PDB file of C-alpha atoms in Angstrom:
ATOM      1  CA  UNK A   1      11.028  47.539  87.173  1.00  0.00           C
ATOM      2  CA  UNK A   2      11.789  46.692  83.597  1.00  0.00           C
ATOM      3  CA  UNK A   3       8.947  46.595  81.092  1.00  0.00           C
ATOM      4  CA  UNK A   4       8.365  46.715  77.385  1.00  0.00           C
ATOM      5  CA  UNK A   5       5.270  47.900  75.540  1.00  0.00           C
ATOM      6  CA  UNK A   6       4.497  47.148  71.940  1.00  0.00           C
ATOM      7  CA  UNK A   7       2.034  49.791  70.944  1.00  0.00           C
ATOM      8  CA  UNK A   8       0.212  47.854  68.212  1.00  0.00           C
ATOM      9  CA  UNK A   9      -1.025  44.283  68.425  1.00  0.00           C
ATOM     10  CA  UNK A  10      -1.585  44.183  64.641  1.00  0.00           C
ATOM     11  CA  UNK A  11      -0.094  46.178  61.772  1.00  0.00           C
ATOM     12  CA  UNK A  12      -1.261  45.779  58.192  1.00  0.00           C
ATOM     13  CA  UNK A  13       0.693  47.155  55.232  1.00  0.00           C
ATOM     14  CA  UNK A  14       0.700  46.700  51.489  1.00  0.00           C
ATOM     15  CA  UNK A  15       3.611  44.969  49.838  1.00  0.00           C
ATOM     16  CA  UNK A  16       6.256  47.495  48.882  1.00  0.00           C
ATOM     17  CA  UNK A  17       5.241  50.100  51.493  1.00  0.00           C
ATOM     18  CA  UNK A  18       7.197  50.998  54.651  1.00  0.00           C
ATOM     19  CA  UNK A  19       6.869  49.068  57.893  1.00  0.00           C
ATOM     20  CA  UNK A  20       6.886  50.634  61.363  1.00  0.00           C
ATOM     21  CA  UNK A  21       6.504  48.494  64.472  1.00  0.00           C
ATOM     22  CA  UNK A  22       6.593  50.504  67.682  1.00  0.00           C
ATOM     23  CA  UNK A  23       8.206  49.577  70.985  1.00  0.00           C
ATOM     24  CA  UNK A  24       8.644  51.582  74.181  1.00  0.00           C
ATOM     25  CA  UNK A  25      10.629  50.325  77.116  1.00  0.00           C
ATOM     26  CA  UNK A  26      11.066  51.184  80.742  1.00  0.00           C
ATOM     27  CA  UNK A  27      14.392  50.086  82.049  1.00  0.00           C
ATOM     28  CA  UNK A  28      16.962  51.164  84.561  1.00  0.00           C
ATOM     29  CA  UNK A  29      19.135  48.383  83.183  1.00  0.00           C
ATOM     30  CA  UNK A  30      19.340  48.442  79.388  1.00  0.00           C
ATOM     31  CA  UNK A  31      22.711  47.504  78.015  1.00  0.00           C
ATOM     32  CA  UNK A  32      20.870  45.834  75.153  1.00  0.00           C
ATOM     33  CA  UNK A  33      17.520  45.675  73.377  1.00  0.00           C
ATOM     34  CA  UNK A  34      16.290  43.074  70.929  1.00  0.00           C
ATOM     35  CA  UNK A  35      13.788  42.430  68.200  1.00  0.00           C
ATOM     36  CA  UNK A  36      12.864  38.811  67.540  1.00  0.00           C
ATOM     37  CA  UNK A  37      10.653  37.523  64.708  1.00  0.00           C
ATOM     38  CA  UNK A  38       8.407  34.476  64.778  1.00  0.00           C
ATOM     39  CA  UNK A  39       7.161  33.142  61.462  1.00  0.00           C
ATOM     40  CA  UNK A  40       4.098  30.893  61.511  1.00  0.00           C
ATOM     41  CA  UNK A  41       4.812  27.524  63.145  1.00  0.00           C
ATOM     42  CA  UNK A  42       8.429  28.478  63.739  1.00  0.00           C
ATOM     43  CA  UNK A  43      10.587  29.378  66.701  1.00  0.00           C
ATOM     44  CA  UNK A  44      11.828  32.871  67.480  1.00  0.00           C
ATOM     45  CA  UNK A  45      14.697  34.193  65.404  1.00  0.00           C
ATOM     46  CA  UNK A  46      16.919  37.095  66.416  1.00  0.00           C
ATOM     47  CA  UNK A  47      16.249  39.980  64.048  1.00  0.00           C
ATOM     48  CA  UNK A  48      18.607  42.547  65.543  1.00  0.00           C
ATOM     49  CA  UNK A  49      20.243  43.634  68.785  1.00  0.00           C
ATOM     50  CA  UNK A  50      21.194  47.036  70.181  1.00  0.00           C
ATOM     51  CA  UNK A  51      24.324  47.086  72.318  1.00  0.00           C
ATOM     52  CA  UNK A  52      25.085  50.823  72.641  1.00  0.00           C
ATOM     53  CA  UNK A  53      27.733  50.743  69.927  1.00  0.00           C
ATOM     54  CA  UNK A  54      25.406  52.643  67.579  1.00  0.00           C
ATOM     55  CA  UNK A  55      21.883  53.974  67.986  1.00  0.00           C
ATOM     56  CA  UNK A  56      20.815  52.769  64.535  1.00  0.00           C
ATOM     57  CA  UNK A  57      20.981  49.002  64.350  1.00  0.00           C
ATOM     58  CA  UNK A  58      20.727  47.036  61.154  1.00  0.00           C
ATOM     59  CA  UNK A  59      19.288  43.551  61.226  1.00  0.00           C
ATOM     60  CA  UNK A  60      18.500  40.739  58.878  1.00  0.00           C
ATOM     61  CA  UNK A  61      16.116  40.953  55.920  1.00  0.00           C
ATOM     62  CA  UNK A  62      16.437  44.743  55.571  1.00  0.00           C
ATOM     63  CA  UNK A  63      15.058  45.623  58.993  1.00  0.00           C
ATOM     64  CA  UNK A  64      16.572  48.251  61.241  1.00  0.00           C
ATOM     65  CA  UNK A  65      15.769  49.849  64.571  1.00  0.00           C
ATOM     66  CA  UNK A  66      16.723  53.123  66.183  1.00  0.00           C
ATOM     67  CA  UNK A  67      17.420  53.445  69.889  1.00  0.00           C
ATOM     68  CA  UNK A  68      16.122  56.764  71.250  1.00  0.00           C
ATOM     69  CA  UNK A  69      16.938  57.120  74.917  1.00  0.00           C
ATOM     70  CA  UNK A  70      15.075  60.423  75.308  1.00  0.00           C
ATOM     71  CA  UNK A  71      11.891  58.800  74.042  1.00  0.00           C
ATOM     72  CA  UNK A  72      12.613  55.355  75.565  1.00  0.00           C
ATOM     73  CA  UNK A  73      11.756  53.874  72.197  1.00  0.00           C
ATOM     74  CA  UNK A  74      13.216  51.182  69.969  1.00  0.00           C
ATOM     75  CA  UNK A  75      10.984  51.152  66.897  1.00  0.00           C
ATOM     76  CA  UNK A  76      11.518  48.628  64.101  1.00  0.00           C
ATOM     77  CA  UNK A  77      11.358  49.782  60.481  1.00  0.00           C
ATOM     78  CA  UNK A  78      11.775  48.494  56.965  1.00  0.00           C
ATOM     79  CA  UNK A  79      11.572  50.679  53.843  1.00  0.00           C
ATOM     80  CA  UNK A  80       9.630  48.203  51.719  1.00  0.00           C
ATOM     81  CA  UNK A  81       7.563  45.297  52.996  1.00  0.00           C
ATOM     82  CA  UNK A  82       7.737  41.880  51.389  1.00  0.00           C
ATOM     83  CA  UNK A  83       5.154  39.144  51.638  1.00  0.00           C
ATOM     84  CA  UNK A  84       7.685  36.996  53.504  1.00  0.00           C
ATOM     85  CA  UNK A  85       7.811  39.614  56.289  1.00  0.00           C
ATOM     86  CA  UNK A  86       4.395  38.525  57.513  1.00  0.00           C
ATOM     87  CA  UNK A  87       5.083  37.248  61.027  1.00  0.00           C
ATOM     88  CA  UNK A  88       4.870  38.182  64.683  1.00  0.00           C
ATOM     89  CA  UNK A  89       7.539  40.506  66.039  1.00  0.00           C
ATOM     90  CA  UNK A  90       8.652  40.794  69.656  1.00  0.00           C
ATOM     91  CA  UNK A  91      10.514  43.633  71.315  1.00  0.00           C
ATOM     92  CA  UNK A  92      12.628  42.306  74.187  1.00  0.00           C
ATOM     93  CA  UNK A  93      14.666  43.843  77.011  1.00  0.00           C
ATOM     94  CA  UNK A  94      16.929  42.231  79.592  1.00  0.00           C
ATOM     95  CA  UNK A  95      15.398  42.098  83.059  1.00  0.00           C
ATOM     96  CA  UNK A  96      18.691  42.728  84.802  1.00  0.00           C
ATOM     97  CA  UNK A  97      22.164  41.233  84.859  1.00  0.00           C
ATOM     98  CA  UNK A  98      20.720  37.743  85.403  1.00  0.00           C
ATOM     99  CA  UNK A  99      20.385  37.007  81.674  1.00  0.00           C
ATOM    100  CA  UNK A 100      16.600  36.873  81.924  1.00  0.00           C
ATOM    101  CA  UNK A 101      14.565  38.596  79.216  1.00  0.00           C
ATOM    102  CA  UNK A 102      11.254  40.442  79.246  1.00  0.00           C
ATOM    103  CA  UNK A 103       9.128  40.069  76.129  1.00  0.00           C
ATOM    104  CA  UNK A 104       6.595  42.483  74.753  1.00  0.00           C
ATOM    105  CA  UNK A 105       3.172  41.140  73.885  1.00  0.00           C
ATOM    106  CA  UNK A 106       4.029  40.988  70.192  1.00  0.00           C
ATOM    107  CA  UNK A 107       2.931  42.746  66.997  1.00  0.00           C
ATOM    108  CA  UNK A 108       1.503  40.695  64.196  1.00  0.00           C
ATOM    109  CA  UNK A 109       2.494  42.099  60.804  1.00  0.00           C
ATOM    110  CA  UNK A 110       0.166  41.420  57.906  1.00  0.00           C
ATOM    111  CA  UNK A 111       1.374  42.165  54.380  1.00  0.00           C
ATOM    112  CA  UNK A 112      -1.291  42.642  51.709  1.00  0.00           C
ATOM    113  CA  UNK A 113      -0.514  41.867  48.065  1.00  0.00           C
TER     114      UNK A 113
ATOM    115  CA  UNK B  38      17.335  27.042  64.797  1.00  0.00           C
ATOM    116  CA  UNK B  39      18.451  23.464  64.157  1.00  0.00           C
ATOM    117  CA  UNK B  40      20.970  23.777  67.000  1.00  0.00           C
ATOM    118  CA  UNK B  41      18.106  23.698  69.506  1.00  0.00           C
ATOM    119  CA  UNK B  42      15.613  20.860  69.111  1.00  0.00           C
ATOM    120  CA  UNK B  43      12.408  20.160  70.970  1.00  0.00           C
ATOM    121  CA  UNK B  44      10.397  16.962  71.183  1.00  0.00           C
ATOM    122  CA  UNK B  45       7.570  16.394  70.687  1.00  0.00           C
ATOM    123  CA  UNK B  46       6.536  19.212  68.344  1.00  0.00           C
ATOM    124  CA  UNK B  47       2.870  18.652  69.036  1.00  0.00           C
ATOM    125  CA  UNK B  48       1.131  16.842  71.869  1.00  0.00           C
ATOM    126  CA  UNK B  49      -2.473  16.395  72.865  1.00  0.00           C
ATOM    127  CA  UNK B  50      -3.130  15.003  76.324  1.00  0.00           C
ATOM    128  CA  UNK B  51      -5.852  14.763  78.927  1.00  0.00           C
ATOM    129  CA  UNK B  52      -6.279  16.523  82.245  1.00  0.00           C
ATOM    130  CA  UNK B  53      -4.312  14.834  85.011  1.00  0.00           C
ATOM    131  CA  UNK B  54      -1.728  13.166  82.798  1.00  0.00           C
ATOM    132  CA  UNK B  55       2.011  13.606  83.326  1.00  0.00           C
ATOM    133  CA  UNK B  56       3.785  15.142  80.378  1.00  0.00           C
ATOM    134  CA  UNK B  57       7.457  15.675  79.635  1.00  0.00           C
ATOM    135  CA  UNK B  58       8.777  18.070  77.022  1.00  0.00           C
ATOM    136  CA  UNK B  59      12.387  17.655  76.007  1.00  0.00           C
ATOM    137  CA  UNK B  60      14.973  20.099  74.756  1.00  0.00           C
ATOM    138  CA  UNK B  61      18.411  19.346  73.366  1.00  0.00           C
ATOM    139  CA  UNK B  62      21.079  21.714  72.110  1.00  0.00           C
ATOM    140  CA  UNK B  63      24.308  21.330  70.187  1.00  0.00           C
ATOM    141  CA  UNK B  64      25.445  24.926  70.727  1.00  0.00           C
ATOM    142  CA  UNK B  65      27.469  24.074  73.825  1.00  0.00           C
ATOM    143  CA  UNK B  66      25.723  26.801  75.822  1.00  0.00           C
ATOM    144  CA  UNK B  67      25.569  26.670  79.602  1.00  0.00           C
ATOM    145  CA  UNK B  68      22.311  28.563  80.022  1.00  0.00           C
ATOM    146  CA  UNK B  69      18.955  27.010  79.111  1.00  0.00           C
ATOM    147  CA  UNK B  70      15.416  28.331  79.498  1.00  0.00           C
ATOM    148  CA  UNK B  71      11.807  27.202  79.231  1.00  0.00           C
ATOM    149  CA  UNK B  72       9.083  29.655  78.201  1.00  0.00           C
ATOM    150  CA  UNK B  73       5.414  29.433  77.423  1.00  0.00           C
ATOM    151  CA  UNK B  74       3.672  31.589  74.846  1.00  0.00           C
ATOM    152  CA  UNK B  75       0.030  32.516  75.050  1.00  0.00           C
ATOM    153  CA  UNK B  76      -1.748  34.742  72.508  1.00  0.00           C
ATOM    154  CA  UNK B  77      -1.366  38.419  73.374  1.00  0.00           C
ATOM    155  CA  UNK B  78       0.966  37.753  76.312  1.00  0.00           C
ATOM    156  CA  UNK B  79       4.346  37.316  74.641  1.00  0.00           C
ATOM    157  CA  UNK B  80       6.656  34.764  76.216  1.00  0.00           C
ATOM    158  CA  UNK B  81       6.822  34.135  79.936  1.00  0.00           C
ATOM    159  CA  UNK B  82       9.682  32.418  81.719  1.00  0.00           C
ATOM    160  CA  UNK B  83       8.914  29.138  83.477  1.00  0.00           C
ATOM    161  CA  UNK B  84      12.352  27.900  84.590  1.00  0.00           C
ATOM    162  CA  UNK B  85      15.958  28.565  83.730  1.00  0.00           C
ATOM    163  CA  UNK B  86      19.279  26.870  84.368  1.00  0.00           C
ATOM    164  CA  UNK B  87      22.772  28.332  84.287  1.00  0.00           C
ATOM    165  CA  UNK B  88      24.442  24.941  84.508  1.00  0.00           C
ATOM    166  CA  UNK B  89      23.619  21.351  85.463  1.00  0.00           C
ATOM    167  CA  UNK B  90      23.576  22.157  89.181  1.00  0.00           C
ATOM    168  CA  UNK B  91      21.901  25.557  88.975  1.00  0.00           C
ATOM    169  CA  UNK B  92      18.139  25.590  88.350  1.00  0.00           C
ATOM    170  CA  UNK B  93      15.897  28.549  89.060  1.00  0.00           C
ATOM    171  CA  UNK B  94      12.205  29.330  88.988  1.00  0.00           C
ATOM    172  CA  UNK B  95      10.885  31.887  86.546  1.00  0.00           C
ATOM    173  CA  UNK B  96       7.767  34.006  86.846  1.00  0.00           C
ATOM    174  CA  UNK B  97       5.245  31.179  86.232  1.00  0.00           C
ATOM    175  CA  UNK B  98       6.785  27.974  87.632  1.00  0.00           C
ATOM    176  CA  UNK B  99       3.721  26.683  89.523  1.00  0.00           C
ATOM    177  CA  UNK B 100       2.553  23.361  88.081  1.00  0.00           C
ATOM    178  CA  UNK B 101       5.859  22.734  86.301  1.00  0.00           C
ATOM    179  CA  UNK B 102       9.164  21.053  87.146  1.00  0.00           C
ATOM    180  CA  UNK B 103      12.425  20.713  85.230  1.00  0.00           C
ATOM    181  CA  UNK B 104      15.445  18.476  85.010  1.00  0.00           C
ATOM    182  CA  UNK B 105      18.860  19.367  83.601  1.00  0.00           C
ATOM    183  CA  UNK B 106      20.183  15.938  82.726  1.00  0.00           C
ATOM    184  CA  UNK B 107      23.321  17.237  81.044  1.00  0.00           C
ATOM    185  CA  UNK B 108      24.669  20.480  79.678  1.00  0.00           C
ATOM    186  CA  UNK B 109      22.868  19.753  76.430  1.00  0.00           C
ATOM    187  CA  UNK B 110      19.497  18.563  77.792  1.00  0.00           C
ATOM    188  CA  UNK B 111      16.803  20.394  79.722  1.00  0.00           C
ATOM    189  CA  UNK B 112      13.387  18.789  80.226  1.00  0.00           C
ATOM    190  CA  UNK B 113      10.127  20.369  81.343  1.00  0.00           C
ATOM    191  CA  UNK B 114       7.500  18.277  83.130  1.00  0.00           C
ATOM    192  CA  UNK B 115       3.862  18.863  83.879  1.00  0.00           C
ATOM    193  CA  UNK B 116       3.130  16.498  86.759  1.00  0.00           C
ATOM    194  CA  UNK B 117      -0.640  16.698  86.366  1.00  0.00           C
ATOM    195  CA  UNK B 118      -1.646  18.614  83.282  1.00  0.00           C
ATOM    196  CA  UNK B 119      -4.591  21.015  83.366  1.00  0.00           C
ATOM    197  CA  UNK B 120      -6.379  22.777  80.484  1.00  0.00           C
ATOM    198  CA  UNK B 121      -4.910  26.219  81.227  1.00  0.00           C
ATOM    199  CA  UNK B 122      -1.469  24.773  80.517  1.00  0.00           C
ATOM    200  CA  UNK B 123      -2.479  24.565  76.872  1.00  0.00           C
ATOM    201  CA  UNK B 124       0.122  26.750  75.162  1.00  0.00           C
ATOM    202  CA  UNK B 125       3.149  26.888  72.906  1.00  0.00           C
ATOM    203  CA  UNK B 126       6.322  26.017  74.814  1.00  0.00           C
ATOM    204  CA  UNK B 127       9.781  27.185  73.804  1.00  0.00           C
ATOM    205  CA  UNK B 128      13.214  26.136  74.932  1.00  0.00           C
ATOM    206  CA  UNK B 129      16.091  28.589  74.556  1.00  0.00           C
ATOM    207  CA  UNK B 130      19.829  28.637  75.182  1.00  0.00           C
ATOM    208  CA  UNK B 131      22.322  31.371  75.925  1.00  0.00           C
ATOM    209  CA  UNK B 132      26.035  31.885  76.426  1.00  0.00           C
ATOM    210  CA  UNK B 133      28.207  34.883  77.200  1.00  0.00           C
ATOM    211  CA  UNK B 134      25.897  37.734  76.282  1.00  0.00           C
ATOM    212  CA  UNK B 135      22.181  38.060  77.024  1.00  0.00           C
ATOM    213  CA  UNK B 136      21.190  36.880  73.532  1.00  0.00           C
ATOM    214  CA  UNK B 137      19.044  33.765  73.549  1.00  0.00           C
ATOM    215  CA  UNK B 138      18.525  31.186  70.796  1.00  0.00           C
ATOM    216  CA  UNK B 139      15.190  29.461  70.512  1.00  0.00           C
ATOM    217  CA  UNK B 140      13.980  26.024  69.532  1.00  0.00           C
ATOM    218  CA  UNK B 141      11.039  25.484  67.175  1.00  0.00           C
ATOM    219  CA  UNK B 142       8.491  25.097  69.963  1.00  0.00           C
ATOM    220  CA  UNK B 143       6.128  22.416  71.248  1.00  0.00           C
ATOM    221  CA  UNK B 144       2.399  22.931  70.893  1.00  0.00           C
ATOM    222  CA  UNK B 145       0.682  21.339  73.892  1.00  0.00           C
ATOM    223  CA  UNK B 146      -3.066  20.879  74.159  1.00  0.00           C
ATOM    224  CA  UNK B 147      -4.597  19.670  77.418  1.00  0.00           C
ATOM    225  CA  UNK B 148      -8.177  18.476  77.060  1.00  0.00           C
TER     226      UNK B 148
END
């Protein structure tokens, strides 16, 4: 069965320091992996998507994620956090070929001034 | 995403009332989805539709029903609302690939 685990429910960083949000997945069907971001009182926005074309995926707002099959991980990183990055982030995997998605429980990123 | 709109954005209702949440999209996508979000649980799928005549239950469909009135409209109904249906509800659309595009959400409170 497909599953996704976000290892931290909350991450707190200082502005200007690196961000690491961790995601592990279990999937026998993984043609793609996603990170979505949800800013306060907003809907979910696609941050980036892995589609097997390249293991390092670049997304919007300076974020990137690396697909590591041997570790079944898809961690999200950013070299330097900005106050506007404060949001909740979801790691997402397809359930199967039915176009249904499985969401992680989310990681709330706090950015301190 | 302004291409997917949800109404109302906020709703407070009482136990036992019938509630309808509406979703409209201008993206021209065939697939539409309803999710609920609860703190610490991520998003869970309630119902999904691949076209007007194809509606399917998700993992938590009990207590909910849907109607796909047109390609662009997908409504979620709570026939008799109960307090544990208090949540944030999201509509999403998809086409072609497995990427989904989300509306701004409806915050529902059942007293």
